[in-house]
Amino acid sequence: MRTQVAIIGGGPSGLLLALLLRRRGIDTVVLERRTRAHVLGRIRAGVLERGFAALMHEAGIGARMEREGFLHEGTNIAFGDEMFRIDFRRLAGHGVLVYGQTEVTRDLYEAHDAAGSRIVFEVEEVAIEGADTDTPAVAFRTREGVRRLACDYVAGCDGFHGVSRRSIPADRRREYEKLYPFGWLGVLSETPPVNDELIYANSERGFALCSMRNASLSRYYIQVPLSDSAEAWSDTAFWDELRRRLPAPVAEALVTGPSIEKSIAPLRSFVCEPMRWGRLLLCGDAAHIVPPTGAKGLNTAASDVHYLYHALVRACLEGDEEGLERYSERALARIWKTERFSWWMTMLLHRFPDQGSFELRMQQAELAFLAESEAAQKVLAENYVGLPY
Ligand code: RFL
Ligand code: PHB
């Protein structure tokens, strides 16, 4: 088997990169460890930056997103019983789109079906060979046996737990990591959202977030200790705890119902440098993770796709490797700023087990300042809607 760009991972990064490259006549093969149904069953991100939406359009799949996505021109921050709004349109010029990662992934798979793309599911024992040579390849096992995919470049889009990052020799990469001492318990329910915009809440019982997928599908999160398990949280216990963390008028307006998905995600900040080793290019969660507080994970994956797509087009169609040589530096420059924003939002809105009374006062003062200062709100708005590529 041979292709120009072997793409490991059929999540949003890998699928979007493959679709963009195909549209420019560059051949790709996507290798995915799971089944398509499994990938589509994962409930993850909900907020898309304008840059992400532009890439969807460029890939020719923006129509349903435009039709069914919700434009959010602001967000709300609650602390205790107080709540204030950050006006994205006024402060940053435009808003964000609420359109779930599940829908993005479905649109991507459908476009690949129509294009007749080669996507191999349930691959095992994926191994990258010769990434530091001019003739790389990816070996993998399917039900039919071991196969070998020769290629010009390998895009490592296989998420945080994939093989790509670990294929870069340990002495050629540097990893930066921060683990937070809590997770997010998320619930999806077929209930109308409590508010027409998101609410991020800092309460003395811990963080809570009110989000949504559409007018009849809500997504809520609460901060929980890492030792908790999702199964141990009954729906009633979840709704009771969520209500306690929201300002009284919001809590009273909350419509509850049975959960249709419930899971706990740990919070982590992580960056691997560099994102390139020879002809292996890392992209998305394979290279970096942010805590979900700023809604940046999927959006950061998309900015990598943007840089990598343009670099690969230049390399494959014009034989010019400058874009690939500078890919890691360009992508990381934006990633570190997004890491900073996600870390800052996380520190601002959560309760920490080791938070002393001074740290608590600092957090309260920062929230009070944010509530009053247009300059501080502008910083948040500029980052939330997405830094330029
Ligand atoms: P993914 O989605 O993890 O996809 C990687 C794919 O690679 C496959 N894979 C392999 N394939 C072949 N061989 C191997 N050895 C492989 N190992 C793994 C996996 O099966 C998978 O299909 O990474 P990608 O494509 O880089 O996309 C990243 C995003 O999924 C992620 O950043 C976001 O979901 C993060 N995130 C959010 N991002 C936002 O921008 N806005 C949000 O509102 C937001 N909310 C969230 C989130 C992530 C969450 N969780 C559970 C992690 C909320 C949550 C709760
Ligand atoms: C979501 O809707 O899943 C979501 C929204 C905003 C975040 C994180 C997750 O910051």
PDB file of N, CA and C in Angstrom, residues 18-65:
ATOM      1  N   ALA A  18      -7.251  15.185   6.345  1.00  0.00           N
ATOM      2  CA  ALA A  18      -7.383  14.310   5.169  1.00  0.00           C
ATOM      3  C   ALA A  18      -8.311  14.928   4.131  1.00  0.00           C
ATOM      4  N   LEU A  19      -9.413  15.503   4.597  1.00  0.00           N
ATOM      5  CA  LEU A  19     -10.383  16.062   3.653  1.00  0.00           C
ATOM      6  C   LEU A  19      -9.808  17.275   2.921  1.00  0.00           C
ATOM      7  N   LEU A  20      -9.125  18.141   3.676  1.00  0.00           N
ATOM      8  CA  LEU A  20      -8.529  19.332   3.056  1.00  0.00           C
ATOM      9  C   LEU A  20      -7.476  18.925   2.023  1.00  0.00           C
ATOM     10  N   LEU A  21      -6.648  17.936   2.368  1.00  0.00           N
ATOM     11  CA  LEU A  21      -5.595  17.497   1.444  1.00  0.00           C
ATOM     12  C   LEU A  21      -6.200  16.866   0.188  1.00  0.00           C
ATOM     13  N   ARG A  22      -7.207  16.027   0.387  1.00  0.00           N
ATOM     14  CA  ARG A  22      -7.887  15.393  -0.761  1.00  0.00           C
ATOM     15  C   ARG A  22      -8.411  16.426  -1.742  1.00  0.00           C
ATOM     16  N   ARG A  23      -8.967  17.507  -1.184  1.00  0.00           N
ATOM     17  CA  ARG A  23      -9.535  18.539  -2.055  1.00  0.00           C
ATOM     18  C   ARG A  23      -8.462  19.203  -2.909  1.00  0.00           C
ATOM     19  N   ARG A  24      -7.197  19.095  -2.473  1.00  0.00           N
ATOM     20  CA  ARG A  24      -6.103  19.643  -3.277  1.00  0.00           C
ATOM     21  C   ARG A  24      -5.416  18.546  -4.100  1.00  0.00           C
ATOM     22  N   GLY A  25      -6.055  17.387  -4.155  1.00  0.00           N
ATOM     23  CA  GLY A  25      -5.531  16.300  -4.986  1.00  0.00           C
ATOM     24  C   GLY A  25      -4.396  15.517  -4.346  1.00  0.00           C
ATOM     25  N   ILE A  26      -4.228  15.654  -3.027  1.00  0.00           N
ATOM     26  CA  ILE A  26      -3.151  14.917  -2.345  1.00  0.00           C
ATOM     27  C   ILE A  26      -3.741  13.652  -1.726  1.00  0.00           C
ATOM     28  N   ASP A  27      -3.120  12.521  -2.012  1.00  0.00           N
ATOM     29  CA  ASP A  27      -3.663  11.235  -1.580  1.00  0.00           C
ATOM     30  C   ASP A  27      -3.355  10.976  -0.093  1.00  0.00           C
ATOM     31  N   THR A  28      -4.365  10.463   0.621  1.00  0.00           N
ATOM     32  CA  THR A  28      -4.195  10.173   2.054  1.00  0.00           C
ATOM     33  C   THR A  28      -4.803   8.807   2.381  1.00  0.00           C
ATOM     34  N   VAL A  29      -4.292   8.198   3.452  1.00  0.00           N
ATOM     35  CA  VAL A  29      -4.967   7.036   4.053  1.00  0.00           C
ATOM     36  C   VAL A  29      -5.061   7.331   5.538  1.00  0.00           C
ATOM     37  N   VAL A  30      -6.258   7.174   6.116  1.00  0.00           N
ATOM     38  CA  VAL A  30      -6.447   7.401   7.555  1.00  0.00           C
ATOM     39  C   VAL A  30      -6.523   6.043   8.253  1.00  0.00           C
ATOM     40  N   LEU A  31      -5.745   5.898   9.330  1.00  0.00           N
ATOM     41  CA  LEU A  31      -5.752   4.656  10.113  1.00  0.00           C
ATOM     42  C   LEU A  31      -6.363   4.952  11.486  1.00  0.00           C
ATOM     43  N   GLU A  32      -7.464   4.301  11.828  1.00  0.00           N
ATOM     44  CA  GLU A  32      -8.161   4.577  13.093  1.00  0.00           C
ATOM     45  C   GLU A  32      -8.255   3.296  13.924  1.00  0.00           C
ATOM     46  N   ARG A  33      -7.909   3.436  15.194  1.00  0.00           N
ATOM     47  CA  ARG A  33      -7.863   2.285  16.104  1.00  0.00           C
ATOM     48  C   ARG A  33      -9.259   1.737  16.438  1.00  0.00           C
ATOM     49  N   ARG A  34     -10.242   2.643  16.477  1.00  0.00           N
ATOM     50  CA  ARG A  34     -11.585   2.225  16.921  1.00  0.00           C
ATOM     51  C   ARG A  34     -12.512   2.019  15.733  1.00  0.00           C
ATOM     52  N   THR A  35     -13.806   1.742  16.028  1.00  0.00           N
ATOM     53  CA  THR A  35     -14.812   1.707  14.962  1.00  0.00           C
ATOM     54  C   THR A  35     -15.341   3.127  14.761  1.00  0.00           C
ATOM     55  N   ARG A  36     -15.985   3.327  13.623  1.00  0.00           N
ATOM     56  CA  ARG A  36     -16.582   4.638  13.349  1.00  0.00           C
ATOM     57  C   ARG A  36     -17.659   4.967  14.398  1.00  0.00           C
ATOM     58  N   ALA A  37     -18.453   3.952  14.767  1.00  0.00           N
ATOM     59  CA  ALA A  37     -19.524   4.178  15.748  1.00  0.00           C
ATOM     60  C   ALA A  37     -18.928   4.635  17.084  1.00  0.00           C
ATOM     61  N   HIS A  38     -17.796   4.058  17.456  1.00  0.00           N
ATOM     62  CA  HIS A  38     -17.160   4.450  18.721  1.00  0.00           C
ATOM     63  C   HIS A  38     -16.710   5.907  18.662  1.00  0.00           C
ATOM     64  N   VAL A  39     -16.066   6.282  17.564  1.00  0.00           N
ATOM     65  CA  VAL A  39     -15.575   7.668  17.438  1.00  0.00           C
ATOM     66  C   VAL A  39     -16.764   8.636  17.499  1.00  0.00           C
ATOM     67  N   LEU A  40     -17.875   8.259  16.843  1.00  0.00           N
ATOM     68  CA  LEU A  40     -19.045   9.147  16.812  1.00  0.00           C
ATOM     69  C   LEU A  40     -19.812   9.148  18.138  1.00  0.00           C
ATOM     70  N   GLY A  41     -19.542   8.169  18.986  1.00  0.00           N
ATOM     71  CA  GLY A  41     -20.254   8.081  20.264  1.00  0.00           C
ATOM     72  C   GLY A  41     -19.616   8.929  21.350  1.00  0.00           C
ATOM     73  N   ARG A  42     -18.421   9.452  21.103  1.00  0.00           N
ATOM     74  CA  ARG A  42     -17.732  10.229  22.142  1.00  0.00           C
ATOM     75  C   ARG A  42     -18.339  11.623  22.231  1.00  0.00           C
ATOM     76  N   ILE A  43     -18.774  12.013  23.428  1.00  0.00           N
ATOM     77  CA  ILE A  43     -19.323  13.359  23.608  1.00  0.00           C
ATOM     78  C   ILE A  43     -18.185  14.241  24.092  1.00  0.00           C
ATOM     79  N   ARG A  44     -17.845  15.235  23.291  1.00  0.00           N
ATOM     80  CA  ARG A  44     -16.716  16.081  23.684  1.00  0.00           C
ATOM     81  C   ARG A  44     -17.049  17.543  23.471  1.00  0.00           C
ATOM     82  N   ALA A  45     -16.253  18.207  22.664  1.00  0.00           N
ATOM     83  CA  ALA A  45     -16.339  19.667  22.592  1.00  0.00           C
ATOM     84  C   ALA A  45     -17.664  20.181  22.038  1.00  0.00           C
ATOM     85  N   GLY A  46     -17.942  21.444  22.356  1.00  0.00           N
ATOM     86  CA  GLY A  46     -19.174  22.047  21.877  1.00  0.00           C
ATOM     87  C   GLY A  46     -19.020  23.425  21.260  1.00  0.00           C
ATOM     88  N   VAL A  47     -17.844  24.046  21.433  1.00  0.00           N
ATOM     89  CA  VAL A  47     -17.710  25.458  21.036  1.00  0.00           C
ATOM     90  C   VAL A  47     -16.654  25.587  19.938  1.00  0.00           C
ATOM     91  N   LEU A  48     -17.035  26.180  18.815  1.00  0.00           N
ATOM     92  CA  LEU A  48     -16.100  26.324  17.691  1.00  0.00           C
ATOM     93  C   LEU A  48     -15.729  27.783  17.464  1.00  0.00           C
ATOM     94  N   GLU A  49     -14.440  28.037  17.330  1.00  0.00           N
ATOM     95  CA  GLU A  49     -13.973  29.377  16.960  1.00  0.00           C
ATOM     96  C   GLU A  49     -14.272  29.627  15.482  1.00  0.00           C
ATOM     97  N   ARG A  50     -14.208  30.903  15.107  1.00  0.00           N
ATOM     98  CA  ARG A  50     -14.462  31.275  13.720  1.00  0.00           C
ATOM     99  C   ARG A  50     -13.443  30.630  12.774  1.00  0.00           C
ATOM    100  N   GLY A  51     -12.194  30.523  13.231  1.00  0.00           N
ATOM    101  CA  GLY A  51     -11.148  29.904  12.403  1.00  0.00           C
ATOM    102  C   GLY A  51     -11.477  28.446  12.102  1.00  0.00           C
ATOM    103  N   PHE A  52     -12.043  27.765  13.090  1.00  0.00           N
ATOM    104  CA  PHE A  52     -12.451  26.371  12.891  1.00  0.00           C
ATOM    105  C   PHE A  52     -13.552  26.324  11.838  1.00  0.00           C
ATOM    106  N   ALA A  53     -14.545  27.206  12.003  1.00  0.00           N
ATOM    107  CA  ALA A  53     -15.671  27.230  11.058  1.00  0.00           C
ATOM    108  C   ALA A  53     -15.166  27.513   9.641  1.00  0.00           C
ATOM    109  N   ALA A  54     -14.167  28.402   9.523  1.00  0.00           N
ATOM    110  CA  ALA A  54     -13.627  28.727   8.196  1.00  0.00           C
ATOM    111  C   ALA A  54     -12.982  27.493   7.560  1.00  0.00           C
ATOM    112  N   LEU A  55     -12.304  26.690   8.386  1.00  0.00           N
ATOM    113  CA  LEU A  55     -11.681  25.466   7.851  1.00  0.00           C
ATOM    114  C   LEU A  55     -12.738  24.468   7.390  1.00  0.00           C
ATOM    115  N   MET A  56     -13.841  24.385   8.141  1.00  0.00           N
ATOM    116  CA  MET A  56     -14.945  23.494   7.736  1.00  0.00           C
ATOM    117  C   MET A  56     -15.468  23.926   6.365  1.00  0.00           C
ATOM    118  N   HIS A  57     -15.608  25.250   6.168  1.00  0.00           N
ATOM    119  CA  HIS A  57     -16.065  25.744   4.872  1.00  0.00           C
ATOM    120  C   HIS A  57     -15.046  25.420   3.784  1.00  0.00           C
ATOM    121  N   GLU A  58     -13.776  25.635   4.120  1.00  0.00           N
ATOM    122  CA  GLU A  58     -12.726  25.364   3.134  1.00  0.00           C
ATOM    123  C   GLU A  58     -12.743  23.887   2.721  1.00  0.00           C
ATOM    124  N   ALA A  59     -13.098  23.022   3.681  1.00  0.00           N
ATOM    125  CA  ALA A  59     -13.168  21.592   3.376  1.00  0.00           C
ATOM    126  C   ALA A  59     -14.470  21.235   2.661  1.00  0.00           C
ATOM    127  N   GLY A  60     -15.347  22.232   2.480  1.00  0.00           N
ATOM    128  CA  GLY A  60     -16.587  22.001   1.733  1.00  0.00           C
ATOM    129  C   GLY A  60     -17.709  21.408   2.566  1.00  0.00           C
ATOM    130  N   ILE A  61     -17.605  21.501   3.896  1.00  0.00           N
ATOM    131  CA  ILE A  61     -18.627  20.857   4.733  1.00  0.00           C
ATOM    132  C   ILE A  61     -19.202  21.825   5.771  1.00  0.00           C
ATOM    133  N   GLY A  62     -19.307  23.103   5.401  1.00  0.00           N
ATOM    134  CA  GLY A  62     -19.789  24.081   6.384  1.00  0.00           C
ATOM    135  C   GLY A  62     -21.304  24.271   6.412  1.00  0.00           C
ATOM    136  N   ALA A  63     -22.019  23.677   5.451  1.00  0.00           N
ATOM    137  CA  ALA A  63     -23.438  24.039   5.283  1.00  0.00           C
ATOM    138  C   ALA A  63     -24.297  23.660   6.496  1.00  0.00           C
ATOM    139  N   ARG A  64     -24.194  22.408   6.964  1.00  0.00           N
ATOM    140  CA  ARG A  64     -25.041  21.993   8.097  1.00  0.00           C
ATOM    141  C   ARG A  64     -24.659  22.756   9.361  1.00  0.00           C
ATOM    142  N   MET A  65     -23.344  22.969   9.536  1.00  0.00           N
ATOM    143  CA  MET A  65     -22.867  23.729  10.706  1.00  0.00           C
ATOM    144  C   MET A  65     -23.482  25.135  10.705  1.00  0.00           C
TER     145      MET A  65
END
